[in-house]
PDB file of C-alpha atoms and ligand atoms in Angstrom:
ATOM      1  CA  MET A   1       0.000   0.000   0.000  1.00  0.00           C
ATOM      2  CA  LYS A   2       2.801   2.383   0.947  1.00  0.00           C
ATOM      3  CA  ARG A   3       4.625   1.380  -2.210  1.00  0.00           C
ATOM      4  CA  LYS A   4       1.566   2.098  -4.282  1.00  0.00           C
ATOM      5  CA  THR A   5       1.229   5.591  -2.812  1.00  0.00           C
ATOM      6  CA  ALA A   6       4.879   6.239  -3.556  1.00  0.00           C
ATOM      7  CA  TYR A   7       4.563   4.976  -7.120  1.00  0.00           C
ATOM      8  CA  LEU A   8       1.443   7.040  -7.771  1.00  0.00           C
ATOM      9  CA  GLY A   9       3.206  10.102  -6.360  1.00  0.00           C
ATOM     10  CA  MET A  10       6.138   9.462  -8.670  1.00  0.00           C
ATOM     11  CA  MET A  11       3.790   9.027 -11.624  1.00  0.00           C
ATOM     12  CA  SER A  12       2.054  12.296 -10.723  1.00  0.00           C
ATOM     13  CA  ALA A  13       5.413  14.055 -10.656  1.00  0.00           C
ATOM     14  CA  ALA A  14       6.238  12.608 -14.085  1.00  0.00           C
ATOM     15  CA  ALA A  15       2.825  13.679 -15.368  1.00  0.00           C
ATOM     16  CA  ILE A  16       3.373  17.221 -14.067  1.00  0.00           C
ATOM     17  CA  LEU A  17       6.756  17.364 -15.784  1.00  0.00           C
ATOM     18  CA  LEU A  18       5.215  16.191 -19.073  1.00  0.00           C
ATOM     19  CA  GLY A  19       2.370  18.670 -18.630  1.00  0.00           C
ATOM     20  CA  TYR A  20       4.905  21.458 -18.169  1.00  0.00           C
ATOM     21  CA  ILE A  21       6.795  20.467 -21.332  1.00  0.00           C
ATOM     22  CA  GLU A  22       3.474  20.343 -23.122  1.00  0.00           C
ATOM     23  CA  SER A  23       2.536  23.834 -21.977  1.00  0.00           C
ATOM     24  CA  LEU A  24       5.706  25.104 -23.644  1.00  0.00           C
ATOM     25  CA  LEU A  25       4.611  23.595 -26.955  1.00  0.00           C
ATOM     26  CA  PRO A  26       1.237  25.054 -27.838  1.00  0.00           C
ATOM     27  CA  LEU A  27      -0.287  23.840 -31.090  1.00  0.00           C
ATOM     28  CA  SER A  28      -0.897  26.998 -33.030  1.00  0.00           C
ATOM     29  CA  ILE A  29      -3.797  25.884 -35.160  1.00  0.00           C
ATOM     30  CA  GLY A  30      -6.653  28.263 -34.509  1.00  0.00           C
ATOM     31  CA  VAL A  31      -8.023  26.663 -31.388  1.00  0.00           C
ATOM     32  CA  PRO A  32      -6.209  28.187 -28.427  1.00  0.00           C
ATOM     33  CA  GLY A  33      -5.169  26.044 -25.512  1.00  0.00           C
ATOM     34  CA  VAL A  34      -5.322  22.760 -27.384  1.00  0.00           C
ATOM     35  CA  LYS A  35      -2.401  20.661 -26.165  1.00  0.00           C
ATOM     36  CA  LEU A  36      -0.654  17.772 -27.834  1.00  0.00           C
ATOM     37  CA  GLY A  37      -1.538  15.360 -25.066  1.00  0.00           C
ATOM     38  CA  ILE A  38       1.916  13.980 -24.292  1.00  0.00           C
ATOM     39  CA  SER A  39       1.020  14.002 -20.603  1.00  0.00           C
ATOM     40  CA  ASN A  40      -1.372  11.193 -21.518  1.00  0.00           C
ATOM     41  CA  LEU A  41       1.743   9.030 -21.314  1.00  0.00           C
ATOM     42  CA  ALA A  42       1.507   8.973 -17.524  1.00  0.00           C
ATOM     43  CA  ALA A  43      -2.199   8.175 -17.716  1.00  0.00           C
ATOM     44  CA  VAL A  44      -1.502   5.205 -20.009  1.00  0.00           C
ATOM     45  CA  PHE A  45       1.151   3.852 -17.613  1.00  0.00           C
ATOM     46  CA  VAL A  46      -1.027   4.113 -14.548  1.00  0.00           C
ATOM     47  CA  LEU A  47      -4.000   2.683 -16.422  1.00  0.00           C
ATOM     48  CA  TYR A  48      -1.960  -0.435 -17.229  1.00  0.00           C
ATOM     49  CA  TYR A  49      -0.183  -0.772 -13.892  1.00  0.00           C
ATOM     50  CA  TYR A  50      -3.058   0.049 -11.569  1.00  0.00           C
ATOM     51  CA  GLY A  51      -6.404   0.961 -13.078  1.00  0.00           C
ATOM     52  CA  THR A  52      -8.839   3.612 -14.197  1.00  0.00           C
ATOM     53  CA  LYS A  53      -9.350   5.195 -10.767  1.00  0.00           C
ATOM     54  CA  GLU A  54      -5.632   5.598 -10.159  1.00  0.00           C
ATOM     55  CA  ALA A  55      -5.111   7.022 -13.658  1.00  0.00           C
ATOM     56  CA  ALA A  56      -7.906   9.537 -13.060  1.00  0.00           C
ATOM     57  CA  LEU A  57      -6.248  10.559  -9.795  1.00  0.00           C
ATOM     58  CA  VAL A  58      -2.835  11.100 -11.404  1.00  0.00           C
ATOM     59  CA  SER A  59      -4.380  13.104 -14.266  1.00  0.00           C
ATOM     60  CA  ALA A  60      -6.410  15.255 -11.877  1.00  0.00           C
ATOM     61  CA  VAL A  61      -3.319  16.066  -9.782  1.00  0.00           C
ATOM     62  CA  ARG A  62      -1.379  16.965 -12.923  1.00  0.00           C
ATOM     63  CA  ILE A  63      -4.121  19.222 -14.317  1.00  0.00           C
ATOM     64  CA  LEU A  64      -4.672  21.103 -11.064  1.00  0.00           C
ATOM     65  CA  VAL A  65      -0.963  21.668 -10.397  1.00  0.00           C
ATOM     66  CA  ILE A  66      -0.181  22.754 -13.972  1.00  0.00           C
ATOM     67  CA  GLY A  67      -3.383  24.799 -14.104  1.00  0.00           C
ATOM     68  CA  PHE A  68      -2.637  26.756 -10.950  1.00  0.00           C
ATOM     69  CA  MET A  69       1.035  27.259 -11.796  1.00  0.00           C
ATOM     70  CA  PHE A  70       0.906  28.178 -15.480  1.00  0.00           C
ATOM     71  CA  GLY A  71      -2.686  28.277 -16.598  1.00  0.00           C
ATOM     72  CA  ASN A  72      -6.051  29.801 -15.986  1.00  0.00           C
ATOM     73  CA  LEU A  73      -9.627  28.623 -15.612  1.00  0.00           C
ATOM     74  CA  PHE A  74      -9.916  27.914 -19.322  1.00  0.00           C
ATOM     75  CA  SER A  75      -6.777  25.859 -19.603  1.00  0.00           C
ATOM     76  CA  ILE A  76      -7.913  23.798 -16.599  1.00  0.00           C
ATOM     77  CA  LEU A  77     -11.330  23.264 -18.173  1.00  0.00           C
ATOM     78  CA  PHE A  78      -9.671  22.281 -21.443  1.00  0.00           C
ATOM     79  CA  SER A  79      -7.296  19.819 -19.863  1.00  0.00           C
ATOM     80  CA  LEU A  80     -10.032  18.281 -17.726  1.00  0.00           C
ATOM     81  CA  ALA A  81     -12.300  17.746 -20.727  1.00  0.00           C
ATOM     82  CA  GLY A  82      -9.491  16.248 -22.793  1.00  0.00           C
ATOM     83  CA  ALA A  83      -8.175  14.024 -19.996  1.00  0.00           C
ATOM     84  CA  ALA A  84     -11.597  12.820 -18.861  1.00  0.00           C
ATOM     85  CA  LEU A  85     -12.775  11.862 -22.333  1.00  0.00           C
ATOM     86  CA  SER A  86      -9.470  10.252 -23.213  1.00  0.00           C
ATOM     87  CA  LEU A  87      -9.368   8.221 -19.990  1.00  0.00           C
ATOM     88  CA  LEU A  88     -12.937   6.976 -20.450  1.00  0.00           C
ATOM     89  CA  VAL A  89     -12.220   5.958 -24.041  1.00  0.00           C
ATOM     90  CA  MET A  90      -8.903   4.303 -23.120  1.00  0.00           C
ATOM     91  CA  ALA A  91     -10.469   2.327 -20.284  1.00  0.00           C
ATOM     92  CA  GLY A  92     -13.205   1.220 -22.696  1.00  0.00           C
ATOM     93  CA  VAL A  93     -10.837   0.203 -25.508  1.00  0.00           C
ATOM     94  CA  LYS A  94      -8.550  -1.598 -23.058  1.00  0.00           C
ATOM     95  CA  ARG A  95     -11.440  -3.892 -22.096  1.00  0.00           C
ATOM     96  CA  ILE A  96     -12.042  -4.917 -25.716  1.00  0.00           C
ATOM     97  CA  ARG A  97     -10.060  -7.998 -26.691  1.00  0.00           C
ATOM     98  CA  GLY A  98      -7.577  -7.591 -29.516  1.00  0.00           C
ATOM     99  CA  PHE A  99      -6.304  -4.112 -28.729  1.00  0.00           C
ATOM    100  CA  SER A 100      -2.766  -3.588 -27.463  1.00  0.00           C
ATOM    101  CA  VAL A 101      -1.392  -0.536 -25.686  1.00  0.00           C
ATOM    102  CA  PHE A 102      -0.991   0.979 -29.185  1.00  0.00           C
ATOM    103  CA  GLY A 103      -4.687   1.003 -29.913  1.00  0.00           C
ATOM    104  CA  VAL A 104      -5.475   2.177 -26.401  1.00  0.00           C
ATOM    105  CA  SER A 105      -3.139   5.175 -26.548  1.00  0.00           C
ATOM    106  CA  MET A 106      -4.162   6.070 -30.121  1.00  0.00           C
ATOM    107  CA  ALA A 107      -7.802   6.137 -29.052  1.00  0.00           C
ATOM    108  CA  GLY A 108      -6.754   8.167 -26.022  1.00  0.00           C
ATOM    109  CA  GLY A 109      -4.779  10.723 -28.037  1.00  0.00           C
ATOM    110  CA  VAL A 110      -7.566  11.237 -30.543  1.00  0.00           C
ATOM    111  CA  SER A 111     -10.339  11.534 -27.967  1.00  0.00           C
ATOM    112  CA  HIS A 112      -8.180  13.901 -25.898  1.00  0.00           C
ATOM    113  CA  ASN A 113      -8.058  16.350 -28.811  1.00  0.00           C
ATOM    114  CA  VAL A 114     -11.702  15.865 -29.748  1.00  0.00           C
ATOM    115  CA  GLY A 115     -12.738  16.588 -26.151  1.00  0.00           C
ATOM    116  CA  GLN A 116     -10.782  19.836 -26.138  1.00  0.00           C
ATOM    117  CA  LEU A 117     -12.206  20.918 -29.479  1.00  0.00           C
ATOM    118  CA  ILE A 118     -15.764  20.295 -28.290  1.00  0.00           C
ATOM    119  CA  VAL A 119     -15.195  22.362 -25.141  1.00  0.00           C
ATOM    120  CA  ALA A 120     -13.753  25.230 -27.215  1.00  0.00           C
ATOM    121  CA  ALA A 121     -16.726  25.132 -29.595  1.00  0.00           C
ATOM    122  CA  LEU A 122     -19.155  25.116 -26.658  1.00  0.00           C
ATOM    123  CA  VAL A 123     -17.433  28.024 -24.897  1.00  0.00           C
ATOM    124  CA  VAL A 124     -17.591  30.325 -27.909  1.00  0.00           C
ATOM    125  CA  GLU A 125     -20.880  28.814 -29.163  1.00  0.00           C
ATOM    126  CA  ASN A 126     -19.400  28.434 -32.609  1.00  0.00           C
ATOM    127  CA  PHE A 127     -19.203  25.075 -34.321  1.00  0.00           C
ATOM    128  CA  TYR A 128     -17.214  26.504 -37.182  1.00  0.00           C
ATOM    129  CA  LEU A 129     -14.239  25.427 -35.075  1.00  0.00           C
ATOM    130  CA  LEU A 130     -14.915  21.837 -36.106  1.00  0.00           C
ATOM    131  CA  TYR A 131     -13.022  22.822 -39.250  1.00  0.00           C
ATOM    132  CA  TYR A 132      -9.945  21.904 -37.213  1.00  0.00           C
ATOM    133  CA  LEU A 133     -11.240  18.400 -36.539  1.00  0.00           C
ATOM    134  CA  PRO A 134      -9.124  16.668 -39.234  1.00  0.00           C
ATOM    135  CA  VAL A 135      -5.901  18.326 -38.043  1.00  0.00           C
ATOM    136  CA  LEU A 136      -6.668  17.448 -34.441  1.00  0.00           C
ATOM    137  CA  LEU A 137      -7.569  13.863 -35.325  1.00  0.00           C
ATOM    138  CA  ILE A 138      -4.267  13.341 -37.124  1.00  0.00           C
ATOM    139  CA  SER A 139      -2.146  15.094 -34.483  1.00  0.00           C
ATOM    140  CA  GLY A 140      -3.890  13.062 -31.768  1.00  0.00           C
ATOM    141  CA  LEU A 141      -3.245   9.903 -33.740  1.00  0.00           C
ATOM    142  CA  VAL A 142       0.460  10.644 -34.236  1.00  0.00           C
ATOM    143  CA  CYS A 143       0.892  11.594 -30.595  1.00  0.00           C
ATOM    144  CA  GLY A 144      -1.052   8.497 -29.507  1.00  0.00           C
ATOM    145  CA  CYS A 145       1.238   6.295 -31.610  1.00  0.00           C
ATOM    146  CA  LEU A 146       4.376   7.805 -30.051  1.00  0.00           C
ATOM    147  CA  ILE A 147       2.943   7.309 -26.570  1.00  0.00           C
ATOM    148  CA  GLY A 148       2.024   3.752 -27.562  1.00  0.00           C
ATOM    149  CA  ILE A 149       5.623   3.025 -28.562  1.00  0.00           C
ATOM    150  CA  ALA A 150       6.990   4.554 -25.365  1.00  0.00           C
ATOM    151  CA  SER A 151       4.600   2.842 -22.984  1.00  0.00           C
ATOM    152  CA  GLY A 152       4.814  -0.444 -24.884  1.00  0.00           C
ATOM    153  CA  ALA A 153       8.577  -0.416 -24.322  1.00  0.00           C
ATOM    154  CA  VAL A 154       8.209   0.229 -20.607  1.00  0.00           C
ATOM    155  CA  ILE A 155       5.393  -2.254 -20.053  1.00  0.00           C
ATOM    156  CA  ARG A 156       7.450  -4.975 -21.738  1.00  0.00           C
ATOM    157  CA  ARG A 157      10.287  -4.383 -19.260  1.00  0.00           C
ATOM    158  CA  VAL A 158       8.348  -3.772 -16.071  1.00  0.00           C
ATOM    159  CA  ARG A 159       5.590  -6.330 -15.591  1.00  0.00           C
ATOM    160  CA  PRO A 160       2.454  -4.705 -14.194  1.00  0.00           C
ATOM    161  CA  GLU A 161       2.055  -7.563 -11.682  1.00  0.00           C
ATOM    162  CA  SER A 162       5.443  -6.829 -10.138  1.00  0.00           C
ATOM    163  CA  LEU A 163       4.209  -3.443  -9.005  1.00  0.00           C
ATOM    164  CA  ASN A 164       0.910  -4.712  -7.698  1.00  0.00           C
ATOM    165  CA  ASN A 165       2.433  -7.417  -5.545  1.00  0.00           C
ATOM    166  CA  VAL A 166       5.021  -5.398  -3.686  1.00  0.00           C
TER     167      VAL A 166
ATOM    168  CA  MET B   1       0.791  -3.448 -33.121  1.00  0.00           C
ATOM    169  CA  LYS B   2      -2.126  -5.858 -33.361  1.00  0.00           C
ATOM    170  CA  LYS B   3      -4.618  -6.169 -36.197  1.00  0.00           C
ATOM    171  CA  LYS B   4      -7.352  -4.260 -34.378  1.00  0.00           C
ATOM    172  CA  ASP B   5      -4.899  -1.461 -33.518  1.00  0.00           C
ATOM    173  CA  PHE B   6      -4.094  -1.080 -37.181  1.00  0.00           C
ATOM    174  CA  MET B   7      -7.788  -1.088 -38.126  1.00  0.00           C
ATOM    175  CA  LEU B   8      -8.391   1.697 -35.595  1.00  0.00           C
ATOM    176  CA  PHE B   9      -5.473   3.657 -37.027  1.00  0.00           C
ATOM    177  CA  LEU B  10      -6.874   3.284 -40.538  1.00  0.00           C
ATOM    178  CA  MET B  11     -10.382   4.186 -39.433  1.00  0.00           C
ATOM    179  CA  ILE B  12      -9.269   7.446 -37.800  1.00  0.00           C
ATOM    180  CA  CYS B  13      -7.261   8.361 -40.916  1.00  0.00           C
ATOM    181  CA  ILE B  14     -10.326   7.759 -43.097  1.00  0.00           C
ATOM    182  CA  ILE B  15     -12.570   9.841 -40.809  1.00  0.00           C
ATOM    183  CA  ALA B  16     -10.015  12.681 -40.854  1.00  0.00           C
ATOM    184  CA  ALA B  17      -9.743  12.566 -44.647  1.00  0.00           C
ATOM    185  CA  ALA B  18     -13.518  12.449 -45.073  1.00  0.00           C
ATOM    186  CA  ALA B  19     -14.025  15.365 -42.683  1.00  0.00           C
ATOM    187  CA  PHE B  20     -11.324  17.339 -44.476  1.00  0.00           C
ATOM    188  CA  ALA B  21     -12.956  16.706 -47.873  1.00  0.00           C
ATOM    189  CA  ALA B  22     -16.411  17.532 -46.512  1.00  0.00           C
ATOM    190  CA  PHE B  23     -15.294  20.873 -45.061  1.00  0.00           C
ATOM    191  CA  ARG B  24     -13.507  21.732 -48.302  1.00  0.00           C
ATOM    192  CA  LEU B  25     -16.739  21.155 -50.209  1.00  0.00           C
ATOM    193  CA  LEU B  26     -19.015  22.847 -47.684  1.00  0.00           C
ATOM    194  CA  ILE B  27     -16.947  25.982 -47.153  1.00  0.00           C
ATOM    195  CA  PRO B  28     -16.695  27.947 -50.392  1.00  0.00           C
ATOM    196  CA  GLN B  29     -13.120  29.065 -51.041  1.00  0.00           C
ATOM    197  CA  GLU B  30     -14.014  32.318 -52.767  1.00  0.00           C
ATOM    198  CA  ASN B  31     -15.100  35.856 -51.879  1.00  0.00           C
ATOM    199  CA  GLU B  32     -13.540  35.468 -48.451  1.00  0.00           C
ATOM    200  CA  GLU B  33     -14.604  37.896 -45.773  1.00  0.00           C
ATOM    201  CA  LEU B  34     -14.014  38.350 -42.071  1.00  0.00           C
ATOM    202  CA  VAL B  35     -16.895  37.510 -39.752  1.00  0.00           C
ATOM    203  CA  ILE B  36     -16.533  38.511 -36.099  1.00  0.00           C
ATOM    204  CA  ILE B  37     -18.588  36.528 -33.627  1.00  0.00           C
ATOM    205  CA  VAL B  38     -19.010  37.503 -29.973  1.00  0.00           C
ATOM    206  CA  ASN B  39     -20.830  35.238 -27.515  1.00  0.00           C
ATOM    207  CA  GLY B  40     -22.113  33.179 -30.424  1.00  0.00           C
ATOM    208  CA  ASP B  41     -23.721  36.130 -32.213  1.00  0.00           C
ATOM    209  CA  ILE B  42     -22.459  37.825 -35.350  1.00  0.00           C
ATOM    210  CA  TYR B  43     -20.841  41.113 -34.387  1.00  0.00           C
ATOM    211  CA  GLY B  44     -19.942  42.244 -37.877  1.00  0.00           C
ATOM    212  CA  THR B  45     -18.789  41.223 -41.343  1.00  0.00           C
ATOM    213  CA  TYR B  46     -15.835  42.931 -42.996  1.00  0.00           C
ATOM    214  CA  SER B  47     -14.194  42.837 -46.399  1.00  0.00           C
ATOM    215  CA  LEU B  48     -10.574  41.671 -46.531  1.00  0.00           C
ATOM    216  CA  GLU B  49      -9.886  44.102 -49.369  1.00  0.00           C
ATOM    217  CA  GLU B  50      -9.370  47.227 -47.278  1.00  0.00           C
ATOM    218  CA  ASP B  51      -6.851  47.474 -44.474  1.00  0.00           C
ATOM    219  CA  CYS B  52      -8.389  48.563 -41.197  1.00  0.00           C
ATOM    220  CA  LYS B  53      -8.425  48.150 -37.420  1.00  0.00           C
ATOM    221  CA  ILE B  54     -11.597  46.947 -35.747  1.00  0.00           C
ATOM    222  CA  GLU B  55     -12.341  47.380 -32.087  1.00  0.00           C
ATOM    223  CA  ILE B  56     -14.492  44.620 -30.660  1.00  0.00           C
ATOM    224  CA  ASN B  57     -16.575  45.489 -27.565  1.00  0.00           C
ATOM    225  CA  GLY B  58     -13.595  47.253 -25.980  1.00  0.00           C
ATOM    226  CA  THR B  59     -11.982  43.901 -25.181  1.00  0.00           C
ATOM    227  CA  ASN B  60     -10.182  42.954 -28.388  1.00  0.00           C
ATOM    228  CA  VAL B  61      -8.720  44.755 -31.390  1.00  0.00           C
ATOM    229  CA  CYS B  62      -8.147  43.017 -34.694  1.00  0.00           C
ATOM    230  CA  GLU B  63      -6.482  44.245 -37.840  1.00  0.00           C
ATOM    231  CA  ILE B  64      -6.998  43.535 -41.519  1.00  0.00           C
ATOM    232  CA  LYS B  65      -3.790  44.023 -43.458  1.00  0.00           C
ATOM    233  CA  ASN B  66      -2.992  42.869 -46.994  1.00  0.00           C
ATOM    234  CA  GLY B  67      -5.966  40.521 -46.988  1.00  0.00           C
ATOM    235  CA  ALA B  68      -4.974  38.792 -43.749  1.00  0.00           C
ATOM    236  CA  VAL B  69      -6.467  39.132 -40.290  1.00  0.00           C
ATOM    237  CA  SER B  70      -4.728  39.092 -36.934  1.00  0.00           C
ATOM    238  CA  MET B  71      -5.663  39.900 -33.343  1.00  0.00           C
ATOM    239  CA  THR B  72      -3.492  42.810 -32.277  1.00  0.00           C
ATOM    240  CA  GLU B  73      -4.766  43.563 -28.790  1.00  0.00           C
ATOM    241  CA  ALA B  74      -6.763  41.733 -26.165  1.00  0.00           C
ATOM    242  CA  ASP B  75      -7.379  42.131 -22.459  1.00  0.00           C
ATOM    243  CA  CYS B  76      -7.667  38.377 -21.866  1.00  0.00           C
ATOM    244  CA  PRO B  77      -5.342  36.745 -19.311  1.00  0.00           C
ATOM    245  CA  ASP B  78      -3.819  34.126 -21.634  1.00  0.00           C
ATOM    246  CA  GLN B  79      -3.086  36.322 -24.713  1.00  0.00           C
ATOM    247  CA  LEU B  80      -3.261  33.180 -26.840  1.00  0.00           C
ATOM    248  CA  CYS B  81      -5.376  34.959 -29.461  1.00  0.00           C
ATOM    249  CA  VAL B  82      -2.748  37.680 -29.917  1.00  0.00           C
ATOM    250  CA  HIS B  83      -0.087  35.041 -30.498  1.00  0.00           C
ATOM    251  CA  GLN B  84      -2.110  33.193 -33.135  1.00  0.00           C
ATOM    252  CA  ARG B  85      -0.813  33.406 -36.654  1.00  0.00           C
ATOM    253  CA  GLU B  86      -2.677  35.692 -39.068  1.00  0.00           C
ATOM    254  CA  ILE B  87      -5.457  34.047 -41.040  1.00  0.00           C
ATOM    255  CA  ALA B  88      -6.525  34.569 -44.632  1.00  0.00           C
ATOM    256  CA  SER B  89      -8.293  31.535 -46.080  1.00  0.00           C
ATOM    257  CA  ALA B  90     -11.848  30.301 -45.639  1.00  0.00           C
ATOM    258  CA  GLY B  91     -12.383  28.090 -42.606  1.00  0.00           C
ATOM    259  CA  ASP B  92      -9.576  29.606 -40.550  1.00  0.00           C
ATOM    260  CA  THR B  93     -10.344  31.112 -37.167  1.00  0.00           C
ATOM    261  CA  ILE B  94      -8.677  33.020 -34.372  1.00  0.00           C
ATOM    262  CA  VAL B  95     -10.361  32.408 -31.049  1.00  0.00           C
ATOM    263  CA  CYS B  96     -10.211  34.387 -27.821  1.00  0.00           C
ATOM    264  CA  LEU B  97     -11.810  31.942 -25.412  1.00  0.00           C
ATOM    265  CA  PRO B  98     -11.889  34.096 -22.256  1.00  0.00           C
ATOM    266  CA  ASN B  99     -13.676  36.922 -24.103  1.00  0.00           C
ATOM    267  CA  ARG B 100     -15.620  34.485 -26.283  1.00  0.00           C
ATOM    268  CA  VAL B 101     -14.568  36.318 -29.434  1.00  0.00           C
ATOM    269  CA  VAL B 102     -14.107  34.444 -32.713  1.00  0.00           C
ATOM    270  CA  LEU B 103     -12.592  35.877 -35.878  1.00  0.00           C
ATOM    271  CA  GLN B 104     -13.463  33.619 -38.751  1.00  0.00           C
ATOM    272  CA  ILE B 105     -12.860  33.767 -42.459  1.00  0.00           C
ATOM    273  CA  SER B 106     -15.979  32.760 -44.314  1.00  0.00           C
ATOM    274  CA  GLY B 107     -16.220  32.037 -47.975  1.00  0.00           C
ATOM    275  CA  ASN B 108     -19.183  33.175 -49.985  1.00  0.00           C
ATOM    276  CA  SER B 109     -20.186  31.397 -53.143  1.00  0.00           C
ATOM    277  CA  GLU B 110     -22.405  33.121 -55.700  1.00  0.00           C
ATOM    278  CA  SER B 111     -25.378  30.804 -55.212  1.00  0.00           C
ATOM    279  CA  GLU B 112     -27.218  31.436 -51.982  1.00  0.00           C
ATOM    280  CA  GLY B 113     -27.713  28.944 -49.179  1.00  0.00           C
ATOM    281  CA  ASN B 114     -24.593  27.026 -50.094  1.00  0.00           C
ATOM    282  CA  GLY B 115     -22.502  27.776 -47.031  1.00  0.00           C
ATOM    283  CA  ILE B 116     -22.752  25.866 -43.796  1.00  0.00           C
ATOM    284  CA  ASP B 117     -24.563  27.388 -40.876  1.00  0.00           C
ATOM    285  CA  ALA B 118     -21.654  29.028 -39.161  1.00  0.00           C
ATOM    286  CA  THR B 119     -23.132  29.814 -35.791  1.00  0.00           C
ATOM    287  CA  ALA B 120     -25.238  27.911 -33.349  1.00  0.00           C
ATOM    288  CA  GLY B 121     -26.670  28.574 -29.937  1.00  0.00           C
TER     289      GLY B 121
HETATM  290 ZN1  LIG C 201      -7.602  36.310 -26.044  1.00  0.00          ZN
END
């Protein structure tokens, strides 16, 4: 139990670091505040090693810390929408047989961006923004693939069970 | 990568391509003009032909210069809109989320009722 708390704290720290890097790399494609979603990497890890609840916790910590340090109400809202939708979709895809961590993180990356786009369109009450849907789908897909490669490599080396049993 | 992963990858690519093609067809790429939308309502429509500065509700200032539009001033906390690149072609937008201001370039084809309904709500 103590180990688990320590690991989740470490994962949160990693997520915050990734979130910070991400905040330095804004996508300048018409929809402000849309982030690449590289901090999803931590969510994918925790989802595989522990579960949905733990992943939600790590993402929430990351969003609040980054939001209060570098962001504002809108960036917090954005991140929450993206992270929540992406986590729900990833947890769903993970349950379906035949998907590996690749498929899970691709689905997560894409839904992360779609969630953010929907929030932006709702805030300004203008669905013309959906024009950016194709760009955001592809960038989410590419980012999801990269995260899939990275987490696949880690999961192969560190068995999820080894963390759960200590 | 498993078979289903690859199918998902392909599916998302197809959806993106289809959406891209659909928007290209739906948004006319001619007679472009600037439409300013505040709180979901049309604030004004401006020609890209003449250079000018437009003040929007005292919160934002945008500028039309050489057929391109950029946000020059804003009182929003994030200033993301001011840092957006200038826009010039149909479908492009600059958004100021905190002030709920949208600058969008709309195309206008000759035949009426051909454009998509740009605003909702
Ligand atoms: Zn702004």
